[in-house]
PDB file of C-alpha atoms in Angstrom:
ATOM      1  CA  MET W   1     -13.699   9.063   1.576  1.00 44.00           C
ATOM      2  CA  ALA W   2     -12.417   6.968   4.255  1.00 47.00           C
ATOM      3  CA  ASP W   3     -13.850   7.963   7.406  1.00 57.00           C
ATOM      4  CA  ASN W   4     -11.707   8.254  10.236  1.00 46.00           C
ATOM      5  CA  THR W   5     -14.127   6.903  12.816  1.00 49.00           C
ATOM      6  CA  ALA W   6     -12.960   5.339  15.760  1.00 48.00           C
ATOM      7  CA  LEU W   7     -14.218   1.702  15.656  1.00 54.00           C
ATOM      8  CA  THR W   8     -13.241   0.999  19.148  1.00 40.00           C
ATOM      9  CA  ASP W   9     -12.800   2.448  22.546  1.00 37.00           C
ATOM     10  CA  ASN W  10      -9.540   3.886  21.499  1.00 36.00           C
ATOM     11  CA  THR W  11      -7.704   1.572  24.096  1.00 37.00           C
ATOM     12  CA  GLY W  12      -6.899  -0.689  21.343  1.00 43.00           C
ATOM     13  CA  THR W  13      -7.941  -3.671  23.343  1.00 47.00           C
ATOM     14  CA  GLY W  14     -11.770  -4.622  23.243  1.00 51.00           C
ATOM     15  CA  THR W  15     -13.326  -7.208  25.535  1.00 49.00           C
ATOM     16  CA  ALA W  16     -11.297 -10.406  26.230  1.00 50.00           C
ATOM     17  CA  GLY W  17     -10.879 -12.724  23.269  1.00 58.00           C
ATOM     18  CA  GLU W  18     -12.349  -9.873  21.207  1.00 75.00           C
ATOM     19  CA  ARG W  19     -10.750  -9.074  17.752  1.00 84.00           C
ATOM     20  CA  VAL W  20     -10.693  -5.295  17.359  1.00 88.00           C
ATOM     21  CA  PRO W  21     -11.468  -4.152  13.975  1.00 93.00           C
ATOM     22  CA  THR W  22      -9.378  -1.299  12.113  1.00 93.00           C
ATOM     23  CA  VAL W  23     -10.675  -1.360   8.629  1.00 96.00           C
ATOM     24  CA  ILE W  24     -13.908  -1.970   7.421  1.00 97.00           C
ATOM     25  CA  ALA W  25     -14.790  -1.669   3.740  1.00 97.00           C
ATOM     26  CA  ASP W  26     -18.379  -1.894   2.896  1.00 97.00           C
ATOM     27  CA  GLY W  27     -19.652  -2.409  -0.788  1.00 97.00           C
ATOM     28  CA  VAL W  28     -16.871   0.003  -2.044  1.00 97.00           C
ATOM     29  CA  ASP W  29     -16.953   0.836  -5.577  1.00 96.00           C
ATOM     30  CA  ILE W  30     -14.279   3.140  -6.997  1.00 95.00           C
ATOM     31  CA  VAL W  31     -14.685   4.949 -10.561  1.00 93.00           C
ATOM     32  CA  TYR W  32     -12.215   7.079 -12.569  1.00 86.00           C
ATOM     33  CA  ARG W  33     -13.387   9.594 -14.877  1.00 78.00           C
ATOM     34  CA  VAL W  34     -11.245  10.341 -17.967  1.00 75.00           C
ATOM     35  CA  ASN W  35     -11.901  13.156 -20.058  1.00 70.00           C
ATOM     36  CA  GLY W  36     -12.769  12.289 -23.815  1.00 57.00           C
ATOM     37  CA  ALA W  37     -12.333  14.360 -26.831  1.00 43.00           C
ATOM     38  CA  ALA W  38     -14.322  17.215 -25.660  1.00 43.00           C
ATOM     39  CA  GLY W  39     -12.374  17.486 -22.120  1.00 43.00           C
ATOM     40  CA  GLY W  40      -9.072  18.969 -23.133  1.00 43.00           C
ATOM     41  CA  ARG W  41      -6.302  19.228 -20.814  1.00 47.00           C
ATOM     42  CA  GLY W  42      -7.167  18.349 -16.973  1.00 50.00           C
ATOM     43  CA  SER W  43      -5.968  20.218 -13.807  1.00 56.00           C
ATOM     44  CA  ALA W  44      -6.529  19.835 -10.155  1.00 57.00           C
ATOM     45  CA  THR W  45      -9.461  22.830 -10.329  1.00 61.00           C
ATOM     46  CA  ALA W  46     -10.996  21.194 -13.283  1.00 62.00           C
ATOM     47  CA  ALA W  47     -11.057  17.569 -11.953  1.00 56.00           C
ATOM     48  CA  LEU W  48     -12.800  18.907  -8.841  1.00 57.00           C
ATOM     49  CA  ASN W  49     -15.283  20.973 -10.800  1.00 63.00           C
ATOM     50  CA  ARG W  50     -16.051  17.577 -12.560  1.00 58.00           C
ATOM     51  CA  ILE W  51     -16.747  15.872  -9.658  1.00 58.00           C
ATOM     52  CA  VAL W  52     -19.011  18.446  -8.332  1.00 60.00           C
ATOM     53  CA  ARG W  53     -20.865  18.717 -11.533  1.00 62.00           C
ATOM     54  CA  ARG W  54     -20.333  15.353 -13.134  1.00 59.00           C
ATOM     55  CA  LYS W  55     -23.930  14.149 -13.140  1.00 53.00           C
ATOM     56  CA  LYS W  56     -24.990  17.325 -15.314  1.00 57.00           C
ATOM     57  CA  THR W  57     -21.759  17.493 -17.555  1.00 57.00           C
ATOM     58  CA  GLU W  58     -20.271  13.949 -17.971  1.00 52.00           C
ATOM     59  CA  LYS W  59     -22.622  13.318 -21.095  1.00 55.00           C
ATOM     60  CA  ALA W  60     -21.780  16.560 -22.859  1.00 54.00           C
ATOM     61  CA  ALA W  61     -18.066  16.532 -21.801  1.00 56.00           C
ATOM     62  CA  GLY W  62     -17.451  12.980 -23.380  1.00 62.00           C
ATOM     63  CA  VAL W  63     -16.056  11.517 -20.041  1.00 70.00           C
ATOM     64  CA  ARG W  64     -15.124   7.948 -19.851  1.00 78.00           C
ATOM     65  CA  THR W  65     -15.573   6.042 -16.579  1.00 83.00           C
ATOM     66  CA  VAL W  66     -13.376   3.370 -15.359  1.00 86.00           C
ATOM     67  CA  HIS W  67     -15.000   0.945 -12.890  1.00 90.00           C
ATOM     68  CA  ALA W  68     -11.692   0.273 -10.810  1.00 92.00           C
ATOM     69  CA  VAL W  69     -12.842  -1.324  -7.560  1.00 95.00           C
ATOM     70  CA  LYS W  70     -16.355  -3.187  -7.705  1.00 96.00           C
ATOM     71  CA  ASN W  71     -18.215  -3.764  -4.563  1.00 96.00           C
ATOM     72  CA  VAL W  72     -15.282  -4.604  -2.339  1.00 97.00           C
ATOM     73  CA  SER W  73     -16.111  -5.748   1.416  1.00 98.00           C
ATOM     74  CA  PHE W  74     -13.882  -6.935   4.032  1.00 98.00           C
ATOM     75  CA  VAL W  75     -13.101  -6.391   7.566  1.00 97.00           C
ATOM     76  CA  ALA W  76      -9.352  -6.271   9.061  1.00 96.00           C
ATOM     77  CA  TYR W  77      -8.491  -6.460  12.406  1.00 94.00           C
ATOM     78  CA  LYS W  78      -5.809  -5.279  14.563  1.00 90.00           C
ATOM     79  CA  GLY W  79      -2.281  -7.665  14.596  1.00 88.00           C
ATOM     80  CA  GLU W  80      -3.111  -8.726  11.113  1.00 92.00           C
ATOM     81  CA  ALA W  81      -0.702  -8.601   8.105  1.00 91.00           C
ATOM     82  CA  ILE W  82      -3.247  -8.804   4.655  1.00 95.00           C
ATOM     83  CA  GLY W  83      -1.756  -9.275   1.623  1.00 94.00           C
ATOM     84  CA  LEU W  84      -3.227  -7.617  -1.370  1.00 95.00           C
ATOM     85  CA  ILE W  85      -2.749  -9.649  -4.868  1.00 95.00           C
ATOM     86  CA  GLY W  86      -3.574  -9.683  -8.328  1.00 95.00           C
ATOM     87  CA  THR W  87      -2.814  -9.101 -11.915  1.00 93.00           C
ATOM     88  CA  ASN W  88      -1.808  -6.062 -13.495  1.00 90.00           C
ATOM     89  CA  GLY W  89      -5.033  -3.499 -13.226  1.00 89.00           C
ATOM     90  CA  SER W  90      -6.812  -5.452 -10.796  1.00 93.00           C
ATOM     91  CA  GLY W  91      -7.255  -2.453  -8.375  1.00 93.00           C
ATOM     92  CA  LYS W  92      -4.778  -3.250  -5.620  1.00 93.00           C
ATOM     93  CA  SER W  93      -3.058   0.242  -5.239  1.00 90.00           C
ATOM     94  CA  THR W  94      -6.276   2.002  -5.932  1.00 93.00           C
ATOM     95  CA  LEU W  95      -8.041   0.291  -3.061  1.00 95.00           C
ATOM     96  CA  LEU W  96      -5.185   1.283  -0.914  1.00 92.00           C
ATOM     97  CA  LYS W  97      -5.362   4.924  -2.052  1.00 91.00           C
ATOM     98  CA  ALA W  98      -9.001   4.860  -0.893  1.00 94.00           C
ATOM     99  CA  VAL W  99      -8.416   3.252   2.450  1.00 94.00           C
ATOM    100  CA  ALA W 100      -5.895   5.999   2.967  1.00 90.00           C
ATOM    101  CA  GLY W 101      -8.284   8.446   2.457  1.00 90.00           C
ATOM    102  CA  LEU W 102      -6.576   9.618  -1.126  1.00 88.00           C
ATOM    103  CA  LEU W 103      -9.340   8.992  -3.417  1.00 91.00           C
ATOM    104  CA  PRO W 104     -13.059   9.195  -2.961  1.00 92.00           C
ATOM    105  CA  VAL W 105     -15.344   6.011  -3.319  1.00 94.00           C
ATOM    106  CA  GLU W 106     -18.347   5.915  -5.608  1.00 94.00           C
ATOM    107  CA  ASN W 107     -20.791   3.751  -3.580  1.00 95.00           C
ATOM    108  CA  GLY W 108     -20.372   1.986  -0.335  1.00 97.00           C
ATOM    109  CA  ARG W 109     -18.072   3.418   2.887  1.00 96.00           C
ATOM    110  CA  ILE W 110     -14.585   2.942   4.163  1.00 97.00           C
ATOM    111  CA  TYR W 111     -14.316   3.013   7.867  1.00 96.00           C
ATOM    112  CA  THR W 112     -10.956   3.111   9.580  1.00 93.00           C
ATOM    113  CA  ASP W 113      -9.803   3.428  13.327  1.00 88.00           C
ATOM    114  CA  GLY W 114      -6.836   5.670  13.704  1.00 79.00           C
ATOM    115  CA  GLN W 115      -4.914   7.116  10.933  1.00 80.00           C
ATOM    116  CA  PRO W 116      -4.134   5.218   7.730  1.00 88.00           C
ATOM    117  CA  SER W 117      -0.414   5.599   6.443  1.00 83.00           C
ATOM    118  CA  LEU W 118       0.285   5.085   2.787  1.00 82.00           C
ATOM    119  CA  LEU W 119       3.693   3.987   1.835  1.00 73.00           C
ATOM    120  CA  GLY W 120       4.568   3.695  -1.742  1.00 61.00           C
ATOM    121  CA  VAL W 121       7.475   3.504  -4.078  1.00 50.00           C
ATOM    122  CA  ASN W 122       6.474   6.781  -5.631  1.00 49.00           C
ATOM    123  CA  ALA W 123       6.227   8.018  -2.067  1.00 57.00           C
ATOM    124  CA  ALA W 124       6.960  11.946  -2.336  1.00 63.00           C
ATOM    125  CA  LEU W 125      10.706  12.776  -1.089  1.00 79.00           C
ATOM    126  CA  MET W 126      12.639  15.556  -2.562  1.00 90.00           C
ATOM    127  CA  GLY W 127      15.130  14.331  -5.199  1.00 88.00           C
ATOM    128  CA  ASP W 128      17.241  17.270  -4.816  1.00 93.00           C
ATOM    129  CA  LEU W 129      17.776  16.767  -1.242  1.00 94.00           C
ATOM    130  CA  THR W 130      19.908  14.474   0.536  1.00 96.00           C
ATOM    131  CA  GLY W 131      18.970  11.338   1.987  1.00 94.00           C
ATOM    132  CA  GLU W 132      19.592  12.842   5.530  1.00 95.00           C
ATOM    133  CA  ARG W 133      17.632  15.707   4.647  1.00 95.00           C
ATOM    134  CA  ASN W 134      14.724  13.501   3.503  1.00 94.00           C
ATOM    135  CA  VAL W 135      14.872  11.344   6.724  1.00 94.00           C
ATOM    136  CA  TYR W 136      13.835  14.392   8.603  1.00 93.00           C
ATOM    137  CA  LEU W 137      11.347  15.354   5.680  1.00 90.00           C
ATOM    138  CA  GLY W 138       9.521  12.184   5.927  1.00 88.00           C
ATOM    139  CA  GLY W 139       9.527  11.676   9.605  1.00 88.00           C
ATOM    140  CA  LEU W 140       7.843  15.030  10.087  1.00 88.00           C
ATOM    141  CA  ALA W 141       5.805  14.113   7.448  1.00 82.00           C
ATOM    142  CA  MET W 142       4.560  11.122   9.520  1.00 80.00           C
ATOM    143  CA  GLY W 143       3.941  13.508  12.595  1.00 81.00           C
ATOM    144  CA  MET W 144       7.311  12.435  14.212  1.00 87.00           C
ATOM    145  CA  THR W 145       9.102  15.493  16.186  1.00 92.00           C
ATOM    146  CA  ARG W 146      12.611  16.476  15.388  1.00 94.00           C
ATOM    147  CA  GLU W 147      13.822  14.921  18.832  1.00 95.00           C
ATOM    148  CA  GLN W 148      12.223  11.526  18.065  1.00 94.00           C
ATOM    149  CA  ILE W 149      13.752  11.504  14.461  1.00 94.00           C
ATOM    150  CA  ARG W 150      17.268  12.270  15.991  1.00 95.00           C
ATOM    151  CA  GLU W 151      16.768   9.568  18.180  1.00 95.00           C
ATOM    152  CA  ARG W 152      16.071   7.092  15.549  1.00 94.00           C
ATOM    153  CA  TYR W 153      17.997   8.460  12.714  1.00 95.00           C
ATOM    154  CA  GLN W 154      20.993   6.350  12.724  1.00 95.00           C
ATOM    155  CA  GLU W 155      18.569   3.271  13.075  1.00 93.00           C
ATOM    156  CA  ILE W 156      16.892   4.329  10.149  1.00 93.00           C
ATOM    157  CA  VAL W 157      19.835   4.550   8.144  1.00 94.00           C
ATOM    158  CA  ASP W 158      21.359   1.276   9.128  1.00 92.00           C
ATOM    159  CA  PHE W 159      17.918  -0.319   8.370  1.00 90.00           C
ATOM    160  CA  SER W 160      17.974   0.819   4.975  1.00 89.00           C
ATOM    161  CA  GLY W 161      21.313  -0.344   4.171  1.00 89.00           C
ATOM    162  CA  ILE W 162      22.129   2.290   1.689  1.00 89.00           C
ATOM    163  CA  ASN W 163      25.389   3.283   3.378  1.00 89.00           C
ATOM    164  CA  GLU W 164      27.032  -0.112   3.178  1.00 85.00           C
ATOM    165  CA  LYS W 165      29.026   0.579   0.033  1.00 78.00           C
ATOM    166  CA  GLY W 166      29.711   4.197   0.617  1.00 85.00           C
ATOM    167  CA  ASP W 167      28.123   7.365   2.502  1.00 90.00           C
ATOM    168  CA  PHE W 168      25.149   7.612   0.214  1.00 93.00           C
ATOM    169  CA  ILE W 169      23.320   9.341   2.786  1.00 95.00           C
ATOM    170  CA  SER W 170      24.826  12.544   2.466  1.00 95.00           C
ATOM    171  CA  LEU W 171      24.100  12.513  -1.410  1.00 95.00           C
ATOM    172  CA  PRO W 172      20.863  13.613  -3.105  1.00 95.00           C
ATOM    173  CA  MET W 173      18.233  11.016  -3.675  1.00 92.00           C
ATOM    174  CA  ARG W 174      18.149  11.388  -7.355  1.00 92.00           C
ATOM    175  CA  THR W 175      21.617   9.794  -7.510  1.00 94.00           C
ATOM    176  CA  TYR W 176      20.224   6.681  -5.753  1.00 91.00           C
ATOM    177  CA  SER W 177      19.140   3.627  -7.400  1.00 88.00           C
ATOM    178  CA  SER W 178      15.194   2.868  -7.325  1.00 79.00           C
ATOM    179  CA  GLY W 179      15.758   0.180  -4.783  1.00 82.00           C
ATOM    180  CA  MET W 180      17.820   2.412  -2.560  1.00 87.00           C
ATOM    181  CA  GLY W 181      15.134   4.734  -2.678  1.00 86.00           C
ATOM    182  CA  SER W 182      12.537   2.208  -1.918  1.00 82.00           C
ATOM    183  CA  ARG W 183      14.755   1.017   0.976  1.00 86.00           C
ATOM    184  CA  LEU W 184      15.018   4.364   2.620  1.00 89.00           C
ATOM    185  CA  ARG W 185      11.253   5.088   2.133  1.00 87.00           C
ATOM    186  CA  PHE W 186      10.457   2.006   4.074  1.00 85.00           C
ATOM    187  CA  SER W 187      12.914   2.477   6.491  1.00 88.00           C
ATOM    188  CA  ILE W 188      11.743   6.121   7.080  1.00 89.00           C
ATOM    189  CA  ALA W 189       7.896   4.398   7.644  1.00 84.00           C
ATOM    190  CA  ALA W 190       9.116   1.623   9.718  1.00 83.00           C
ATOM    191  CA  ALA W 191      10.909   4.081  12.401  1.00 86.00           C
ATOM    192  CA  LYS W 192       6.942   4.668  13.677  1.00 83.00           C
ATOM    193  CA  ASP W 193       4.299   2.601  14.971  1.00 76.00           C
ATOM    194  CA  HIS W 194       1.274   2.934  12.841  1.00 81.00           C
ATOM    195  CA  ASP W 195      -2.530   2.370  13.358  1.00 84.00           C
ATOM    196  CA  VAL W 196      -2.813   1.076   9.831  1.00 89.00           C
ATOM    197  CA  LEU W 197       0.193   0.897   7.689  1.00 86.00           C
ATOM    198  CA  LEU W 198      -0.489   0.395   3.864  1.00 89.00           C
ATOM    199  CA  ILE W 199       2.682  -0.738   1.807  1.00 86.00           C
ATOM    200  CA  ASP W 200       2.642  -0.775  -2.059  1.00 81.00           C
ATOM    201  CA  GLU W 201       5.275  -2.933  -3.591  1.00 70.00           C
ATOM    202  CA  ALA W 202       8.025  -1.412  -1.385  1.00 60.00           C
ATOM    203  CA  LEU W 203       9.667  -4.674  -0.402  1.00 59.00           C
ATOM    204  CA  ALA W 204       9.851  -5.991  -3.730  1.00 58.00           C
ATOM    205  CA  THR W 205      12.996  -4.013  -4.384  1.00 59.00           C
ATOM    206  CA  GLY W 206      15.458  -5.113  -1.792  1.00 62.00           C
ATOM    207  CA  ASP W 207      17.957  -8.100  -1.440  1.00 69.00           C
ATOM    208  CA  ALA W 208      16.810 -11.287   0.614  1.00 74.00           C
ATOM    209  CA  LYS W 209      18.434  -9.780   3.611  1.00 78.00           C
ATOM    210  CA  PHE W 210      16.587  -6.517   3.198  1.00 80.00           C
ATOM    211  CA  ARG W 211      13.153  -8.378   2.831  1.00 76.00           C
ATOM    212  CA  GLN W 212      14.004 -10.418   5.799  1.00 78.00           C
ATOM    213  CA  ARG W 213      14.532  -7.210   7.955  1.00 80.00           C
ATOM    214  CA  SER W 214      11.502  -5.836   6.442  1.00 79.00           C
ATOM    215  CA  ALA W 215       9.308  -8.853   7.254  1.00 77.00           C
ATOM    216  CA  GLU W 216      10.697  -8.877  10.662  1.00 81.00           C
ATOM    217  CA  ARG W 217       9.917  -5.152  11.275  1.00 80.00           C
ATOM    218  CA  ILE W 218       6.312  -5.527   9.880  1.00 77.00           C
ATOM    219  CA  ARG W 219       5.935  -8.582  12.565  1.00 76.00           C
ATOM    220  CA  ALA W 220       6.984  -5.979  15.471  1.00 78.00           C
ATOM    221  CA  MET W 221       4.736  -3.310  14.132  1.00 74.00           C
ATOM    222  CA  ARG W 222       1.821  -5.575  14.209  1.00 70.00           C
ATOM    223  CA  GLU W 223       2.529  -6.553  17.823  1.00 72.00           C
ATOM    224  CA  HIS W 224       2.631  -2.648  18.729  1.00 70.00           C
ATOM    225  CA  ALA W 225       0.236  -1.069  16.564  1.00 59.00           C
ATOM    226  CA  GLY W 226      -2.800  -1.752  14.453  1.00 77.00           C
ATOM    227  CA  THR W 227      -2.733  -3.674  10.801  1.00 89.00           C
ATOM    228  CA  VAL W 228      -0.628  -3.720   7.951  1.00 89.00           C
ATOM    229  CA  PHE W 229      -1.557  -4.181   4.302  1.00 93.00           C
ATOM    230  CA  LEU W 230       0.867  -5.284   1.754  1.00 90.00           C
ATOM    231  CA  VAL W 231       0.249  -4.993  -1.920  1.00 90.00           C
ATOM    232  CA  SER W 232       3.056  -6.985  -3.823  1.00 85.00           C
ATOM    233  CA  HIS W 233       3.495  -8.938  -7.130  1.00 84.00           C
ATOM    234  CA  SER W 234       5.951 -11.260  -5.195  1.00 84.00           C
ATOM    235  CA  ASN W 235       4.300 -14.391  -3.743  1.00 89.00           C
ATOM    236  CA  GLY W 236       7.315 -14.706  -1.545  1.00 85.00           C
ATOM    237  CA  SER W 237       7.062 -11.420   0.100  1.00 82.00           C
ATOM    238  CA  ILE W 238       3.409 -12.142   1.027  1.00 90.00           C
ATOM    239  CA  ARG W 239       4.236 -15.763   2.115  1.00 89.00           C
ATOM    240  CA  GLU W 240       7.021 -14.273   4.231  1.00 83.00           C
ATOM    241  CA  THR W 241       4.931 -11.411   5.583  1.00 84.00           C
ATOM    242  CA  CYS W 242       1.167 -12.072   5.582  1.00 91.00           C
ATOM    243  CA  GLU W 243      -0.991 -14.635   7.083  1.00 93.00           C
ATOM    244  CA  ARG W 244      -4.280 -13.535   5.410  1.00 97.00           C
ATOM    245  CA  VAL W 245      -4.754 -12.480   1.704  1.00 98.00           C
ATOM    246  CA  LEU W 246      -7.003 -10.499  -0.418  1.00 98.00           C
ATOM    247  CA  TRP W 247      -7.027 -11.594  -3.994  1.00 97.00           C
ATOM    248  CA  LEU W 248      -8.533  -8.497  -6.192  1.00 96.00           C
ATOM    249  CA  GLU W 249      -9.382  -9.497 -10.181  1.00 96.00           C
ATOM    250  CA  ARG W 250     -10.723  -7.019 -12.592  1.00 94.00           C
ATOM    251  CA  GLY W 251     -11.569  -4.840  -9.344  1.00 95.00           C
ATOM    252  CA  GLU W 252     -13.608  -7.665  -7.723  1.00 96.00           C
ATOM    253  CA  LEU W 253     -12.653  -9.512  -4.670  1.00 97.00           C
ATOM    254  CA  ARG W 254     -12.161 -12.820  -5.709  1.00 97.00           C
ATOM    255  CA  MET W 255     -11.100 -14.647  -2.700  1.00 97.00           C
ATOM    256  CA  ASP W 256     -10.235 -13.614   0.799  1.00 98.00           C
ATOM    257  CA  GLY W 257      -8.821 -16.084   3.331  1.00 97.00           C
ATOM    258  CA  PRO W 258      -5.588 -17.768   4.708  1.00 97.00           C
ATOM    259  CA  THR W 259      -2.379 -17.022   2.733  1.00 97.00           C
ATOM    260  CA  GLU W 260      -1.403 -20.446   1.427  1.00 97.00           C
ATOM    261  CA  GLU W 261      -5.046 -20.980   0.490  1.00 97.00           C
ATOM    262  CA  VAL W 262      -5.513 -17.940  -1.470  1.00 97.00           C
ATOM    263  CA  LEU W 263      -1.972 -18.350  -3.187  1.00 97.00           C
ATOM    264  CA  LYS W 264      -2.435 -21.627  -4.344  1.00 96.00           C
ATOM    265  CA  GLU W 265      -5.640 -20.498  -6.222  1.00 96.00           C
ATOM    266  CA  TYR W 266      -4.079 -17.498  -7.486  1.00 96.00           C
ATOM    267  CA  GLU W 267      -1.059 -19.427  -8.854  1.00 94.00           C
ATOM    268  CA  ALA W 268      -3.126 -21.903 -10.597  1.00 94.00           C
ATOM    269  CA  PHE W 269      -5.047 -18.870 -12.229  1.00 93.00           C
ATOM    270  CA  THR W 270      -1.711 -17.072 -13.351  1.00 90.00           C
ATOM    271  CA  GLU W 271       0.046 -19.770 -14.492  1.00 83.00           C
ATOM    272  CA  PRO W 272       0.949 -19.977 -17.924  1.00 70.00           C
ATOM    273  CA  LYS W 273      -0.686 -22.463 -20.251  1.00 49.00           C
ATOM    274  CA  LYS W 274       1.983 -25.344 -20.988  1.00 44.00           C
ATOM    275  CA  LYS W 275       2.719 -25.001 -24.746  1.00 47.00           C
ATOM    276  CA  ARG W 276       1.277 -27.854 -26.765  1.00 46.00           C
ATOM    277  CA  PRO W 277       4.395 -29.749 -28.433  1.00 54.00           C
ATOM    278  CA  ALA W 278       4.948 -28.792 -32.198  1.00 53.00           C
ATOM    279  CA  ALA W 279       3.122 -31.183 -34.457  1.00 51.00           C
ATOM    280  CA  ALA W 280       5.613 -33.621 -36.308  1.00 49.00           C
ATOM    281  CA  LYS W 281       6.639 -33.100 -39.835  1.00 49.00           C
ATOM    282  CA  SER W 282       5.315 -35.758 -42.340  1.00 43.00           C
TER     283      SER W 282
END
């Protein structure tokens, strides 16, 4: 599990010229366990019991393991915006959840300075509540006071852009498109400065204007807070937002470096092979 252990003197500065670490991943392995035929249906209690007793029961229960993240190490620093890229199933979202403290690690350790906040496109807001009520719900969940939310409410709504074509903020969120919901979630999260903000695909759902506003807001958050991680399949969003990229492939950290260098290698890796011309008929 991620350790919320202070890595600095809590002033956020450090000595002159020193880079201040905010997240350290040291040899991290993350393993999923899936019931086989003998496992039956799962539940939260059953899952906890399996973790506690797994070394004695896994073989008998027919548990299958999936090694989602393999020996990943990196250090993230205050003020950085770091992109996480990789093909589907490469472990990007899994790693973010572990940094946020939502998934246990099998081996290795994750250390964080401050409280990581995970923003995903499936972040839990209430579909039957209006957008307005969800602004308050999301703000309170991030630790904001009601007064702080009231002060920033209109800024959140304007930033999301969901009211540009009608009074959607007063409608239940279940009536929103997926893009509208994702924009509102990001706008709520962006209303607060975070020690470590973890964003999973949220910027891929908006139009060009919203992505530009989001990139500008992330730059502002980096100046006032700690570190931003962005998982995205959009290389454009990564280029607009991040100066450093971690490339995960099949759970392994394949490359860690400046954005353009890593994306150049990644795009060469993912570019479909050119089809050979069909043989001429005789």
